[in-house]
Amino acid sequence: MSVAQPAYPATRYRPAPVTDLTDKALRERLSPSALRAFFNIVERWSIRDEDARVLLGGLSNGPYYSWRKDPERTLDTDMLTRVSYLIGIFKALNVLYGEKLADEWVRLPNQNPIFADRTPLAYMMAGGVPALQTVRRLLDARRGGL
């Protein structure tokens, strides 16, 4: 006598398809607009160039200023991921707060234990992609969305 396994409950939830950042054609299409968005965010948040280079993963001066002048290039998977998180953070901040606070938030002291007495910017710079992901998730949770 065999016992029937319980069926997994049905759901209407369907996750969004994963973007394949290993696809060079996709990266070529997304990179220029991602870089333009990155430089606009850096300006809005009043982030120093040295700190912006760290957010991109430690980019040196020459390429940074070249990319700023001409963003028509293809980013690698890591940099495109970093910029994607920053765009999401920017969007979430602008949903949660007025423009002035949204643009200052990353540079303000923050009592949240995640930041360990650092500003969100210092936390993201020190922690790389995992920290960017954490900040993005924190803000998305605060705004009640994914």
PDB file of N, CA and C in Angstrom, residues 26-41 71-73 75 80 83 87:
ATOM      1  N   LEU A  26      23.140  41.524 -24.804  1.00  0.00           N
ATOM      2  CA  LEU A  26      22.295  42.189 -23.817  1.00  0.00           C
ATOM      3  C   LEU A  26      23.094  43.241 -23.046  1.00  0.00           C
ATOM      4  N   ARG A  27      24.313  42.892 -22.637  1.00  0.00           N
ATOM      5  CA  ARG A  27      25.159  43.854 -21.929  1.00  0.00           C
ATOM      6  C   ARG A  27      25.488  45.050 -22.815  1.00  0.00           C
ATOM      7  N   GLU A  28      25.733  44.799 -24.102  1.00  0.00           N
ATOM      8  CA  GLU A  28      26.010  45.895 -25.036  1.00  0.00           C
ATOM      9  C   GLU A  28      24.820  46.842 -25.131  1.00  0.00           C
ATOM     10  N   ARG A  29      23.618  46.286 -25.090  1.00  0.00           N
ATOM     11  CA  ARG A  29      22.410  47.102 -25.181  1.00  0.00           C
ATOM     12  C   ARG A  29      22.157  47.886 -23.899  1.00  0.00           C
ATOM     13  N   LEU A  30      22.387  47.264 -22.746  1.00  0.00           N
ATOM     14  CA  LEU A  30      22.063  47.886 -21.459  1.00  0.00           C
ATOM     15  C   LEU A  30      23.134  48.836 -20.929  1.00  0.00           C
ATOM     16  N   SER A  31      24.386  48.586 -21.257  1.00  0.00           N
ATOM     17  CA  SER A  31      25.503  49.303 -20.624  1.00  0.00           C
ATOM     18  C   SER A  31      25.503  50.820 -20.815  1.00  0.00           C
ATOM     19  N   PRO A  32      25.342  51.335 -22.019  1.00  0.00           N
ATOM     20  CA  PRO A  32      25.405  52.802 -22.153  1.00  0.00           C
ATOM     21  C   PRO A  32      24.362  53.536 -21.315  1.00  0.00           C
ATOM     22  N   SER A  33      23.131  53.058 -21.326  1.00  0.00           N
ATOM     23  CA  SER A  33      22.102  53.735 -20.529  1.00  0.00           C
ATOM     24  C   SER A  33      22.342  53.517 -19.041  1.00  0.00           C
ATOM     25  N   ALA A  34      22.868  52.352 -18.666  1.00  0.00           N
ATOM     26  CA  ALA A  34      23.191  52.101 -17.261  1.00  0.00           C
ATOM     27  C   ALA A  34      24.276  53.057 -16.786  1.00  0.00           C
ATOM     28  N   LEU A  35      25.299  53.270 -17.603  1.00  0.00           N
ATOM     29  CA  LEU A  35      26.364  54.208 -17.224  1.00  0.00           C
ATOM     30  C   LEU A  35      25.850  55.637 -17.128  1.00  0.00           C
ATOM     31  N   ARG A  36      25.022  56.048 -18.066  1.00  0.00           N
ATOM     32  CA  ARG A  36      24.453  57.404 -17.985  1.00  0.00           C
ATOM     33  C   ARG A  36      23.639  57.554 -16.698  1.00  0.00           C
ATOM     34  N   ALA A  37      22.850  56.537 -16.371  1.00  0.00           N
ATOM     35  CA  ALA A  37      22.068  56.568 -15.126  1.00  0.00           C
ATOM     36  C   ALA A  37      22.993  56.627 -13.913  1.00  0.00           C
ATOM     37  N   PHE A  38      24.062  55.837 -13.931  1.00  0.00           N
ATOM     38  CA  PHE A  38      25.017  55.838 -12.817  1.00  0.00           C
ATOM     39  C   PHE A  38      25.593  57.233 -12.593  1.00  0.00           C
ATOM     40  N   PHE A  39      26.062  57.864 -13.652  1.00  0.00           N
ATOM     41  CA  PHE A  39      26.668  59.191 -13.499  1.00  0.00           C
ATOM     42  C   PHE A  39      25.641  60.243 -13.071  1.00  0.00           C
ATOM     43  N   ASN A  40      24.395  60.103 -13.505  1.00  0.00           N
ATOM     44  CA  ASN A  40      23.337  61.001 -13.038  1.00  0.00           C
ATOM     45  C   ASN A  40      23.068  60.801 -11.546  1.00  0.00           C
ATOM     46  N   ILE A  41      23.050  59.547 -11.101  1.00  0.00           N
ATOM     47  CA  ILE A  41      22.840  59.253  -9.682  1.00  0.00           C
ATOM     48  C   ILE A  41      23.985  59.805  -8.847  1.00  0.00           C
ATOM     49  N   PRO A  71      29.917  57.280 -22.402  1.00  0.00           N
ATOM     50  CA  PRO A  71      29.413  56.036 -21.807  1.00  0.00           C
ATOM     51  C   PRO A  71      29.067  54.935 -22.814  1.00  0.00           C
ATOM     52  N   GLU A  72      29.375  55.152 -24.060  1.00  0.00           N
ATOM     53  CA  GLU A  72      29.056  54.150 -25.094  1.00  0.00           C
ATOM     54  C   GLU A  72      30.084  53.020 -25.060  1.00  0.00           C
ATOM     55  N   ARG A  73      29.906  52.112 -24.139  1.00  0.00           N
ATOM     56  CA  ARG A  73      30.801  50.967 -23.993  1.00  0.00           C
ATOM     57  C   ARG A  73      30.028  49.831 -23.347  1.00  0.00           C
ATOM     58  N   LEU A  75      29.775  47.161 -20.284  1.00  0.00           N
ATOM     59  CA  LEU A  75      30.230  46.820 -18.938  1.00  0.00           C
ATOM     60  C   LEU A  75      30.307  45.311 -18.770  1.00  0.00           C
ATOM     61  N   LEU A  80      27.784  45.897 -14.292  1.00  0.00           N
ATOM     62  CA  LEU A  80      26.383  46.080 -14.657  1.00  0.00           C
ATOM     63  C   LEU A  80      25.473  45.705 -13.487  1.00  0.00           C
ATOM     64  N   VAL A  83      25.670  48.631 -10.945  1.00  0.00           N
ATOM     65  CA  VAL A  83      24.887  49.780 -11.402  1.00  0.00           C
ATOM     66  C   VAL A  83      23.390  49.481 -11.286  1.00  0.00           C
ATOM     67  N   ILE A  87      20.698  51.766  -9.281  1.00  0.00           N
ATOM     68  CA  ILE A  87      19.494  52.313  -9.911  1.00  0.00           C
ATOM     69  C   ILE A  87      18.260  51.922  -9.091  1.00  0.00           C
TER      70      ILE A  87
END
